[in-house]
Coordinates of C-alpha atoms and ligand atoms in Angstrom, one line a residue:
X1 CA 109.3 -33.8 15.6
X2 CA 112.5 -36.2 16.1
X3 CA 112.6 -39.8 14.7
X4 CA 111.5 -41.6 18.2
X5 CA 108.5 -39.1 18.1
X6 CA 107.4 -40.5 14.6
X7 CA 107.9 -43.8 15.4
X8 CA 104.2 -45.0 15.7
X9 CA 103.4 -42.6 12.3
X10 CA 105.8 -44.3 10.6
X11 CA 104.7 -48.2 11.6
X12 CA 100.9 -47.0 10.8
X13 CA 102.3 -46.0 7.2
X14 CA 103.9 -49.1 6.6
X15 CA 100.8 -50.8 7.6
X16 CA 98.6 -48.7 5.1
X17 CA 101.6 -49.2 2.2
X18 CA 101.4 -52.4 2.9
X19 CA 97.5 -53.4 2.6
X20 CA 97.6 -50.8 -0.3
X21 CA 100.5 -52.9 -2.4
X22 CA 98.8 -56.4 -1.5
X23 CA 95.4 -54.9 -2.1
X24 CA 96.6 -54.0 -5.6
X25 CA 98.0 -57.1 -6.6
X26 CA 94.8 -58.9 -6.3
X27 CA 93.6 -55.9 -8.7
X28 CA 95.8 -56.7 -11.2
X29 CA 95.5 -60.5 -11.6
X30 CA 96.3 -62.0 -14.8
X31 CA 93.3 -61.6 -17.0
X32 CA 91.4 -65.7 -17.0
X33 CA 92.6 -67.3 -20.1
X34 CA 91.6 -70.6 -19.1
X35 CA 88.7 -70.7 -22.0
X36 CA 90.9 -69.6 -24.5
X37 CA 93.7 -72.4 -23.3
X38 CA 91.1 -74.9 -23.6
X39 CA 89.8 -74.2 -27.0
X40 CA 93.4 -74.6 -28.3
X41 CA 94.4 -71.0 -28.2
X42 CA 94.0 -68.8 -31.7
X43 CA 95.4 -72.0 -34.0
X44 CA 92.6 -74.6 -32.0
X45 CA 90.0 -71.5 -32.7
X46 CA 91.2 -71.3 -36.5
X47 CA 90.5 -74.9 -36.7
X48 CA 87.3 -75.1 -35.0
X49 CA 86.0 -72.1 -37.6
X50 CA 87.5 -74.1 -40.6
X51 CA 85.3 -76.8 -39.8
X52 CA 82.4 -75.0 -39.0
X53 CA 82.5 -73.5 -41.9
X54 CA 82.1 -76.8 -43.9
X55 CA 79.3 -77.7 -41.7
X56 CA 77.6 -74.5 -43.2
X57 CA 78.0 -75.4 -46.5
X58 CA 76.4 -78.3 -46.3
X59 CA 73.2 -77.1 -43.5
X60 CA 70.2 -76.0 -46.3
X61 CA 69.3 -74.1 -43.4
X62 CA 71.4 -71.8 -44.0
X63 CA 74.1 -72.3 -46.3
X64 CA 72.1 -69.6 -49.3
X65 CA 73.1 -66.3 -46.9
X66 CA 76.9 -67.5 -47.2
X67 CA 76.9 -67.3 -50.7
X68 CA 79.7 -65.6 -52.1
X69 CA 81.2 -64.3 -48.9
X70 CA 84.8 -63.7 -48.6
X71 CA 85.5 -66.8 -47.0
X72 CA 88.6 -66.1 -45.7
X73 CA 88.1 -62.7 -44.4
X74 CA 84.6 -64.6 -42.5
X75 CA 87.6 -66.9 -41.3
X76 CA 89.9 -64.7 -40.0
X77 CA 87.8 -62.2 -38.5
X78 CA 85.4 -64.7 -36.7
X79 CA 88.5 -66.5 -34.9
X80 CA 89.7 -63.0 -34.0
X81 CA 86.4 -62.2 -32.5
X82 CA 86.4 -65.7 -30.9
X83 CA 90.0 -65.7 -29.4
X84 CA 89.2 -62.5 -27.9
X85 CA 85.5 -63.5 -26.3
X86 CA 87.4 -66.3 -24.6
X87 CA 90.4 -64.5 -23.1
X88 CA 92.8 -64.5 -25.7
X89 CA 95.5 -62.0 -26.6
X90 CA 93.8 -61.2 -30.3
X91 CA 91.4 -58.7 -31.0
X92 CA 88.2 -58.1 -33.3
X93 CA 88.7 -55.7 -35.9
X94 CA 85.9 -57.0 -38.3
X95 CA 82.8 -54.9 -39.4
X96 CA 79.9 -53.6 -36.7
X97 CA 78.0 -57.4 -35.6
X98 CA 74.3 -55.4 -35.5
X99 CA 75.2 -53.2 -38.5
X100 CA 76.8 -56.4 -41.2
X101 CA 73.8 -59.2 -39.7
X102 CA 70.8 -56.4 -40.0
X103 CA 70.2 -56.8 -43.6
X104 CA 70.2 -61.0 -43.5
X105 CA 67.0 -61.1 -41.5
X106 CA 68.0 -63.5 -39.5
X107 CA 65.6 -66.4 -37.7
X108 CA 65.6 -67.9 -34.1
X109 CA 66.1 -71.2 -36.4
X110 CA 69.3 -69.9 -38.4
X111 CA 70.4 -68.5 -35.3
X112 CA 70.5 -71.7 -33.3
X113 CA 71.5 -73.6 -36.6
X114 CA 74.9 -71.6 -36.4
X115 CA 75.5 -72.5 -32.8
X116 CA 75.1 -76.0 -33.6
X117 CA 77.0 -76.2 -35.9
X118 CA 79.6 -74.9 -34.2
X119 CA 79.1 -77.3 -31.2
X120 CA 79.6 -80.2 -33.7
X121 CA 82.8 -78.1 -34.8
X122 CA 84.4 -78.1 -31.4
X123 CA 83.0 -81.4 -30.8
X124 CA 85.2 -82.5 -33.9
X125 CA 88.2 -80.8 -32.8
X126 CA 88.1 -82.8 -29.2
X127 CA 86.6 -79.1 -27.1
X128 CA 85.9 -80.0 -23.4
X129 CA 81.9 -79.8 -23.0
X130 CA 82.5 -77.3 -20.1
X131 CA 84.2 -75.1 -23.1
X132 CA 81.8 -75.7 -25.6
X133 CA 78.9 -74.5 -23.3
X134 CA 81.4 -71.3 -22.1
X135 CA 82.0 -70.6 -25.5
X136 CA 78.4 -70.5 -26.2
X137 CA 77.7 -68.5 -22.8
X138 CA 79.9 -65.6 -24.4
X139 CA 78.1 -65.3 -27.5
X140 CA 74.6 -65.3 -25.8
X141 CA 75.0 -61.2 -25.3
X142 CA 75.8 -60.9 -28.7
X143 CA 72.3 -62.2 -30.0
X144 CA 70.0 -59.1 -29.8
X145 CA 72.6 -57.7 -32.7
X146 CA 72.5 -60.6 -34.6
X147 CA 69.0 -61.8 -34.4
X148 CA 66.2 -59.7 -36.8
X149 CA 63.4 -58.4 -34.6
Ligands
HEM1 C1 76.6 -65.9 -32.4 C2 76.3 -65.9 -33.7 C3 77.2 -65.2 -34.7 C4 78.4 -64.6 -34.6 C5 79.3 -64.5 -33.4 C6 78.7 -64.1 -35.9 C7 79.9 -63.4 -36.2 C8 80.3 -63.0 -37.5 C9 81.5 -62.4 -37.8 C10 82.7 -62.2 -36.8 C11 81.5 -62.1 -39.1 C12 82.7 -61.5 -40.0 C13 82.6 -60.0 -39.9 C14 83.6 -59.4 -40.9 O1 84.2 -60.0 -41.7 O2 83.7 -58.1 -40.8 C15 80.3 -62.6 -39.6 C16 79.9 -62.5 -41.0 C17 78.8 -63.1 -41.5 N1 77.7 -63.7 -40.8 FE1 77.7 -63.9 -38.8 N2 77.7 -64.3 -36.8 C18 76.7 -65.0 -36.1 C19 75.5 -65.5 -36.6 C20 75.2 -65.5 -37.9 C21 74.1 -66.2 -38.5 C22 73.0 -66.9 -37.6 C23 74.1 -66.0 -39.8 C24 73.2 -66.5 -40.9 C25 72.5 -67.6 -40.8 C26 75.3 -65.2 -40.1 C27 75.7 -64.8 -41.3 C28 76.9 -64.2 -41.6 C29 77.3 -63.9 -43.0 C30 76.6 -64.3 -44.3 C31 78.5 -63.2 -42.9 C32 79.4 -62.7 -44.0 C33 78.9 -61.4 -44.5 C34 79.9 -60.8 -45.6 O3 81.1 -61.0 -45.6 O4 79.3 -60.0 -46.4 N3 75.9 -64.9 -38.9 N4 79.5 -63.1 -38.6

């Protein structure tokens, strides 16, 4: 087969290369970090848990299971978990969620006392509503392995 011969074999290849490389790019999109971006990256997320954490310490309703935690380990590893739920470049290396909550028995109430208090957190810290309820969205999944049945 001579060059001329190949000539429509070789435009149909350049088509397919073609839609095959653009096709690809939209595969590999930058991950969305827009949540993440919003909340202040990892040191707006750091502060958000900082003051959530003082909201707990005052909430009777449930201030007696965070007695005597490592506080800053509960710091660190929550923000980690936190950055990485909302896009960020960090990731969770704290202990199993279901395994370290299944002993606290935890209530519907205590539950939804924790979210607050993290609303008012990011409230305090200036978090865009639409963040605060995107936030929220990505820890709804995590609730069966939090929650005591
Ligand atoms: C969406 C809800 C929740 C999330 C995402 C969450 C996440 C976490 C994370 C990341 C840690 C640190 C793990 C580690 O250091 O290895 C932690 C620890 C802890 N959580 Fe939760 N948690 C949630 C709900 C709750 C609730 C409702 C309570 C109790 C009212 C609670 C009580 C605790 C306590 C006491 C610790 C510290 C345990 C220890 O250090 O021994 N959590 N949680």
């Amino acid at each position: 087969m001579n060059l001329r011969s190949m000539k429509p074999y070789l435009a149909i290849l350049m088509v397919t290369v073609g839609l095959a490389l653009g096709g690809s790019q939209s595969l590999q999109s930058p991950p969305d970090n827009s949540l993440y971006l919003q909340l202040g990256e990892r040191e707006g997320i750091a502060n958000v848990v900082e003051d959530m954490l003082y909201l707990i310490v005052e909430d009777e309703r449930i201030n007696h299971q965070f007695k005597g935690i490592n506080v800053a380990q509960f710091h660190g590893n929550l923000t980690d978990q936190l950055c990485e739920l909302s896009g960020g470049p960090c990731q969770y290396s704290g202990r199993d969620m279901r395994e370290l909550h299944a002993a606290m028995n935890i209530t519907n109430t205590q539950f939804n006392a924790l979210a607050e208090n993290l609303i008012l957190a990011m409230e305090e810290n200036q978090v865009p509503t639409g963040a605060q309820n995107r936030l929220i969205k990505h820890l709804l999944p995590l609730y069966p392995d939090i929650r005591h049945f």
